[in-house]
Each structure stands twice: as C-alpha cells, then as structure tokens.
PDB file of C-alpha atoms in Angstrom:
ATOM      1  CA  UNK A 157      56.017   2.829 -38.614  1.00 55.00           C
ATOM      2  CA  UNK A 158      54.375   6.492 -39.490  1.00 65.00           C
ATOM      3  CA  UNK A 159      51.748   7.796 -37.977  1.00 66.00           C
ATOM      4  CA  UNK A 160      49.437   6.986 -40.342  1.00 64.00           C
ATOM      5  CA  UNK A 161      50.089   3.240 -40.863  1.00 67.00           C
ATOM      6  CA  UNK A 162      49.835   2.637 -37.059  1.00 65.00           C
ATOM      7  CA  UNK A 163      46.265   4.706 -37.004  1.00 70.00           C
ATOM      8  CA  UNK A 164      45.444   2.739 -40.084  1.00 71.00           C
ATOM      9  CA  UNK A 165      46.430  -0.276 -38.305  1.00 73.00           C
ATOM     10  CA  UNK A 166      44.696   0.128 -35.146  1.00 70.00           C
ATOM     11  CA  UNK A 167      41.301   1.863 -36.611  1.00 71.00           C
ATOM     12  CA  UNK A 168      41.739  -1.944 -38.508  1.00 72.00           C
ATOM     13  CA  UNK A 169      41.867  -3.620 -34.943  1.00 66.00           C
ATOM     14  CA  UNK A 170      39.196  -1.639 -33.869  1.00 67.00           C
ATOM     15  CA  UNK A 171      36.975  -2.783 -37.184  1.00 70.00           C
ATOM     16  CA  UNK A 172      37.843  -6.439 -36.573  1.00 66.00           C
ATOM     17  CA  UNK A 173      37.223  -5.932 -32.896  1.00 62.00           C
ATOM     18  CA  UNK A 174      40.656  -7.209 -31.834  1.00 63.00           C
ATOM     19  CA  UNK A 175      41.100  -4.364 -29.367  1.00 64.00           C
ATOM     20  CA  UNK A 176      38.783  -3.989 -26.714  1.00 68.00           C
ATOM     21  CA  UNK A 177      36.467  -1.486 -26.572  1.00 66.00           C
ATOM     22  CA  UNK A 178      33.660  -0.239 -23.838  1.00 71.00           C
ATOM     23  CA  UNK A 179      30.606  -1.133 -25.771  1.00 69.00           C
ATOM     24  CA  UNK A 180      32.534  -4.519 -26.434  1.00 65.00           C
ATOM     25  CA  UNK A 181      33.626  -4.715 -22.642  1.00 65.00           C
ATOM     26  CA  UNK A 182      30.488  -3.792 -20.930  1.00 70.00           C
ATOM     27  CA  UNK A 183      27.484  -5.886 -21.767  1.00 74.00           C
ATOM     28  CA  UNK A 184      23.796  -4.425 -20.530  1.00 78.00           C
ATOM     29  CA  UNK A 185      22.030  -7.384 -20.322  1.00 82.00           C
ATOM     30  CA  UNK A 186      22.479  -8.046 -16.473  1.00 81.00           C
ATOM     31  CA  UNK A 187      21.215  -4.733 -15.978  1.00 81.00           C
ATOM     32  CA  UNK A 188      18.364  -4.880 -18.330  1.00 83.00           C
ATOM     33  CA  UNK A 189      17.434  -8.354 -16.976  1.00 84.00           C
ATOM     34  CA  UNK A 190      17.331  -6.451 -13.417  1.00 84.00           C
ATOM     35  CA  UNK A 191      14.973  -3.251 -14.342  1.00 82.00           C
ATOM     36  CA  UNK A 192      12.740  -5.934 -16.310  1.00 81.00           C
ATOM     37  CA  UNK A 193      12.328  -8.206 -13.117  1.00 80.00           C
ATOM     38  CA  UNK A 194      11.614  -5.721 -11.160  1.00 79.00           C
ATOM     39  CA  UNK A 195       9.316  -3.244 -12.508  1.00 79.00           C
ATOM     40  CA  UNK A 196       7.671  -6.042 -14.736  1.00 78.00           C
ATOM     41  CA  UNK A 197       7.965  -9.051 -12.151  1.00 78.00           C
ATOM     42  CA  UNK A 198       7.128  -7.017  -8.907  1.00 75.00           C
ATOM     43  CA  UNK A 199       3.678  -7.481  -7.507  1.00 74.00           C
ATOM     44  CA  UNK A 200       3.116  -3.910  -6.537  1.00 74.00           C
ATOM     45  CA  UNK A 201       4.335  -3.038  -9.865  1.00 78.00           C
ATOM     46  CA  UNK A 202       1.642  -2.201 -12.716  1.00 78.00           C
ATOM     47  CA  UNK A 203       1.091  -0.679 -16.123  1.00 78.00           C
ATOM     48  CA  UNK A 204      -0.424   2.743 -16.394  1.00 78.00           C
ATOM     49  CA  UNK A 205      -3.956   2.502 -17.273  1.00 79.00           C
ATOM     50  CA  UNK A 206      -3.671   4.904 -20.383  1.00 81.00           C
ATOM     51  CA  UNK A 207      -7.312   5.052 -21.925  1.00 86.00           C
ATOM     52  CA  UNK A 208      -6.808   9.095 -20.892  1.00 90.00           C
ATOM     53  CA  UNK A 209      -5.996  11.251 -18.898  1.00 89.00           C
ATOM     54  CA  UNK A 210      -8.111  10.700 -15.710  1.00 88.00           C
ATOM     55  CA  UNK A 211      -7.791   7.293 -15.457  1.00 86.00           C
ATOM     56  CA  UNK A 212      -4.232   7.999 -15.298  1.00 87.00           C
ATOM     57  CA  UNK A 213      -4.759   9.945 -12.505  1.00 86.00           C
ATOM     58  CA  UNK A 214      -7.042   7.913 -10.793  1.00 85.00           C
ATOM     59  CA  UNK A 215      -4.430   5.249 -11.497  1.00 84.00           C
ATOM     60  CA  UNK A 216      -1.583   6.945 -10.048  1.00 85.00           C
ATOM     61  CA  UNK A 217      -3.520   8.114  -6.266  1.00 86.00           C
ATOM     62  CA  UNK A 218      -4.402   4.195  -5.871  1.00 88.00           C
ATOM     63  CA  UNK A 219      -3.447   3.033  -2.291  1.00 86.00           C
ATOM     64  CA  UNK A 220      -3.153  -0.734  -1.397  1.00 85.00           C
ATOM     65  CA  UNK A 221      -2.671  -2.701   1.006  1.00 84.00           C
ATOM     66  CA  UNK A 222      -1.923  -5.688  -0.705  1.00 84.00           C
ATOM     67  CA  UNK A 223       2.025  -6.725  -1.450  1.00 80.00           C
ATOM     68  CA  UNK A 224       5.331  -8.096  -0.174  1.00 81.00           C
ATOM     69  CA  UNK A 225       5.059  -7.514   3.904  1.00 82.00           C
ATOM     70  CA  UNK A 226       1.198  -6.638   3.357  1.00 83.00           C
ATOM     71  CA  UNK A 227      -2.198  -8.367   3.116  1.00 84.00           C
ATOM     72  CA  UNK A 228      -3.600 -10.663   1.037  1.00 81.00           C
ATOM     73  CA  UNK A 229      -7.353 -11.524   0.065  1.00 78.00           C
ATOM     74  CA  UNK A 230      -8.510 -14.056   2.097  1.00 82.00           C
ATOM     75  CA  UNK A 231      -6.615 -12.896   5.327  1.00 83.00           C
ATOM     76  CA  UNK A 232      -8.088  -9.634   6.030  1.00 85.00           C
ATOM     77  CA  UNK A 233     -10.518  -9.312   8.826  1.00 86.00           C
ATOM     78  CA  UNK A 234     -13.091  -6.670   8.236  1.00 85.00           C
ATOM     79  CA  UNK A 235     -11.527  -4.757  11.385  1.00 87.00           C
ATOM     80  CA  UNK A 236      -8.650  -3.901   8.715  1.00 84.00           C
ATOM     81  CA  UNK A 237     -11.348  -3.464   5.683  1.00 85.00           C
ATOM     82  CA  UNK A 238     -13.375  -0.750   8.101  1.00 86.00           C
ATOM     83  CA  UNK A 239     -13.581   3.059   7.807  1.00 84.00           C
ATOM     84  CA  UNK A 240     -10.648   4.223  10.459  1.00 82.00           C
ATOM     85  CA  UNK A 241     -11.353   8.077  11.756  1.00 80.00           C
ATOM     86  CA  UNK A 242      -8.258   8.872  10.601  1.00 80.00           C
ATOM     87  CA  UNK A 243      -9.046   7.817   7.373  1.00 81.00           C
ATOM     88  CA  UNK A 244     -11.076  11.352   7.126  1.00 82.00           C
ATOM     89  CA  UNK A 245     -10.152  13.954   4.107  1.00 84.00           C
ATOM     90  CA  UNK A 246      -7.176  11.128   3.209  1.00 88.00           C
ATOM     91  CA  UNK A 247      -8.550   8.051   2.065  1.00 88.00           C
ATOM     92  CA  UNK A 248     -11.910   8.336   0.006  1.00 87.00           C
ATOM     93  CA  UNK A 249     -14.453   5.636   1.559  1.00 85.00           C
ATOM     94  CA  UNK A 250     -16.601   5.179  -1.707  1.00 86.00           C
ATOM     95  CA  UNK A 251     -13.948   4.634  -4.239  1.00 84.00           C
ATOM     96  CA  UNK A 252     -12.469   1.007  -3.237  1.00 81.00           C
ATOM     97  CA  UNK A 253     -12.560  -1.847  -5.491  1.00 81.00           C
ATOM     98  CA  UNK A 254     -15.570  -5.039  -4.887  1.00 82.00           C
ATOM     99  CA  UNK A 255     -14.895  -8.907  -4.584  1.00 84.00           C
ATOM    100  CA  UNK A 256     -12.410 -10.329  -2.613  1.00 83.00           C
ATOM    101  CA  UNK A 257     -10.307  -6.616  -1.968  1.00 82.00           C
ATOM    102  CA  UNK A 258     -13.168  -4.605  -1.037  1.00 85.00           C
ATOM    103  CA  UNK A 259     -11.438  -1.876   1.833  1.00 85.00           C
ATOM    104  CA  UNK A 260      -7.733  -3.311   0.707  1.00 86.00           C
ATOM    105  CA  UNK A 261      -7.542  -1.201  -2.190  1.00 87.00           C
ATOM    106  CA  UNK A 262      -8.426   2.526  -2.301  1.00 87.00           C
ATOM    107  CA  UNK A 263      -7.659   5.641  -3.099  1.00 89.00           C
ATOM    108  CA  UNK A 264      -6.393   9.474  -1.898  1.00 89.00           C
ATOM    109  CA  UNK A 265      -9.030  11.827  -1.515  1.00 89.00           C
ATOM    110  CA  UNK A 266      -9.484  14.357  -4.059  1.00 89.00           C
ATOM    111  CA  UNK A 267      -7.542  16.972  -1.289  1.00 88.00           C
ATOM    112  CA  UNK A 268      -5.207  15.030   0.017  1.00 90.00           C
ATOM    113  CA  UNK A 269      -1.696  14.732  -0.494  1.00 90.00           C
ATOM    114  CA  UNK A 270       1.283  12.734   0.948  1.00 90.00           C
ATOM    115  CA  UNK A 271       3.464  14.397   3.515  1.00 88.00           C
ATOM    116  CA  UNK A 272       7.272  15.134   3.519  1.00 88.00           C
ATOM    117  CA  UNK A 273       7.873  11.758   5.382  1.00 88.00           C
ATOM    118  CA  UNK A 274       4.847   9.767   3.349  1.00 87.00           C
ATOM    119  CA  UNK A 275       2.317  10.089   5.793  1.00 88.00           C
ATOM    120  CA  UNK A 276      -0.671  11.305   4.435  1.00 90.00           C
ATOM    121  CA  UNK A 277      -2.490  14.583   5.035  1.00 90.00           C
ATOM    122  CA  UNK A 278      -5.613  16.227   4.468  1.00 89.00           C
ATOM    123  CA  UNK A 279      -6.282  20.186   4.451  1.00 88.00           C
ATOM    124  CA  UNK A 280      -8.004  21.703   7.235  1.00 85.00           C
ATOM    125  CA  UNK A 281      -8.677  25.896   8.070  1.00 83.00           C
ATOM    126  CA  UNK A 282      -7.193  27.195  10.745  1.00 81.00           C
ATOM    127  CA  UNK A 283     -10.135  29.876  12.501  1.00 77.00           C
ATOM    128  CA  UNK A 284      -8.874  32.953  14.262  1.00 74.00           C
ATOM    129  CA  UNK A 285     -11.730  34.028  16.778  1.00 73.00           C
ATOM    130  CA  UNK A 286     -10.955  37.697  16.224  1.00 73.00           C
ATOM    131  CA  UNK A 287     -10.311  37.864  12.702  1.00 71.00           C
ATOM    132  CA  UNK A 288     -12.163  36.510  10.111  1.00 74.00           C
ATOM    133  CA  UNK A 289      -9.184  35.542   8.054  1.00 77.00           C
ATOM    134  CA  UNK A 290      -8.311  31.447   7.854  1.00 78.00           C
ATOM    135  CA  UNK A 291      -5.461  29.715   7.168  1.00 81.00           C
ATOM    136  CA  UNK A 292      -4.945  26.697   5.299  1.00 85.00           C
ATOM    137  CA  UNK A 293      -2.635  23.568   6.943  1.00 87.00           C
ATOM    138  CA  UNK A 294      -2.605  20.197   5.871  1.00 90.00           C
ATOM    139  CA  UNK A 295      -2.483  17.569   8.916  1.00 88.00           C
ATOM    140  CA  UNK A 296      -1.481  14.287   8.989  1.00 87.00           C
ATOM    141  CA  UNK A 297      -3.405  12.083  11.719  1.00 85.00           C
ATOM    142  CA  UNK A 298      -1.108  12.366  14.089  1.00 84.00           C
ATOM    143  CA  UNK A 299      -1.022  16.119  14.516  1.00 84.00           C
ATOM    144  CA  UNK A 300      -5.048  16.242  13.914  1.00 79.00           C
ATOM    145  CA  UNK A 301      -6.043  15.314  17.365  1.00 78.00           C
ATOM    146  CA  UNK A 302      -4.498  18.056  18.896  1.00 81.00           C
ATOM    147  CA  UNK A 303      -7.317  20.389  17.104  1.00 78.00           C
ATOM    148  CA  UNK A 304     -10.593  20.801  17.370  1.00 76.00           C
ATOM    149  CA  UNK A 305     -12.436  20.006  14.039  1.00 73.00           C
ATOM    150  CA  UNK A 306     -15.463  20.612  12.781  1.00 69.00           C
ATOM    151  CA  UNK A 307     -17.161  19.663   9.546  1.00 66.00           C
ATOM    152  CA  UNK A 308     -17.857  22.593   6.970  1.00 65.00           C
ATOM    153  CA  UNK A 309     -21.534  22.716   7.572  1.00 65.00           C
ATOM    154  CA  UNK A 310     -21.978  23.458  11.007  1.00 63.00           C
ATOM    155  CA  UNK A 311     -21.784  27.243  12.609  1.00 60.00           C
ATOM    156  CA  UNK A 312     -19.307  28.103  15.437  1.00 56.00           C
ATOM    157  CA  UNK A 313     -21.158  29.998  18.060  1.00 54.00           C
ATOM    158  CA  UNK A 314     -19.723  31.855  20.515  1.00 47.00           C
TER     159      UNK A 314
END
C-alpha cells in the first residue's frame, strides 16, 4: 500500500467516523450542563440589568445579604436591617430595596471600594498638623477605629 492509498484510506475513516477523533471523543455537554446550573440555577446568580449603562453599574455594586449560608426575608430581625457605624462611607443607607428586603439588600457607596482581602473600605484624608498637605487612605472598619475622624464640615481647631 502507497502512501497515498493509505492517506486516502484513512482521510475515508476519518469521513465515516470510524477512527476516533477528539471532537468525536470528548463530548461538552457535561460541562455545559455545569456552567448552565450554576450561573443560571444559582440564587445569588442574576442577569445584568442592561437598559444602559448606569443601571449596569448600579447593578454590579449591589450587596446582599440574602443567599446560600445567608438570610432570608422573613428571618431578619431589624437589629441586622439597622444602620451599623461601620457601615459609614461603605454601604449607602438610602439606596436599599422596600418590602420584605428592606436593609438586606444594598449597595457600595459611590467612594467605596472592596479591599485586597474583600473587606470593604471607604476613603478618608489623612491631616498633617504642620503641613497643610493631606493624604488619601482608604480604611476598612477594622483599621478605622484606630483614627480619629471627623466629618468634612466641621473645623479642626487647635
């Protein structure tokens, strides 16, 4: 048998799919059955609100506490649905959803952002008493009670 005549003959295998081949050997099914359960199946999991482009970002700094391992409706005590001081410059207290999740379901505050290991943090100036320069550091809540802070409108005196 040539060369030819045995390519022939195999490309013919191939064609009649008597040889195996990877598409014919791997199936993606169980996979695709597995990314549809869980980013279509999983509670936590939603569609992006596309209607434009703020509610997508509104959509994406949504915080809940709702979930696998978290709260539901009717359990909450209003203890948990309360303003927390550390909630300050993290967790806006207007923006939370009404009915049954009112305080379960927020979002970040316009200047906050979530820390290298997911806590979150909220920017804060660091005053010099000699200089006039400030710097900027984002805190999360439990560095912020080693500080003194003050809200923007009020004066410093000596």
């Amino acid at each position: 048998m040539d060369r030819v005549q045995f390519r022939g003959t195999i490309c013919g295998a191939i064609r009649h799919k008597l040889i195996p081949t990877p598409q014919n050997l791997v199936t993606s099914t169980p996979l695709t059955t597995t990314y549809e359960s869980f980013f279509g199946l999983h509670p936590l999991s939603q569609v992006l609100d596309r209607k434009n482009p703020l509610t997508q970002i509104v959509h994406g700094r949504k915080l809940s506490y709702l979930g696998p391992g978290g709260l539901t409706g009717r359990t909450a005590n209003f203890r948990i649905r309360d303003i927390h001081p550390s909630h300050y410059g993290r967790i806006c207290p207007i923006d939370t959803s009404e009915g049954i999740n009112v305080g379960l379901i927020g979002s970040l505050a316009i200047h906050a952002r979530i820390g290298h290991w997911g806590s979150l943090e909220s920017p804060f100036y660091k005053i010099f008493e000699r200089s006039k320069k400030a710097q900027m550091l984002y805190l999360s809540p439990s560095r912020d009670e080693y500080y003194m802070v003050a809200a923007g409108n009020s004066l410093a005196l000596n």
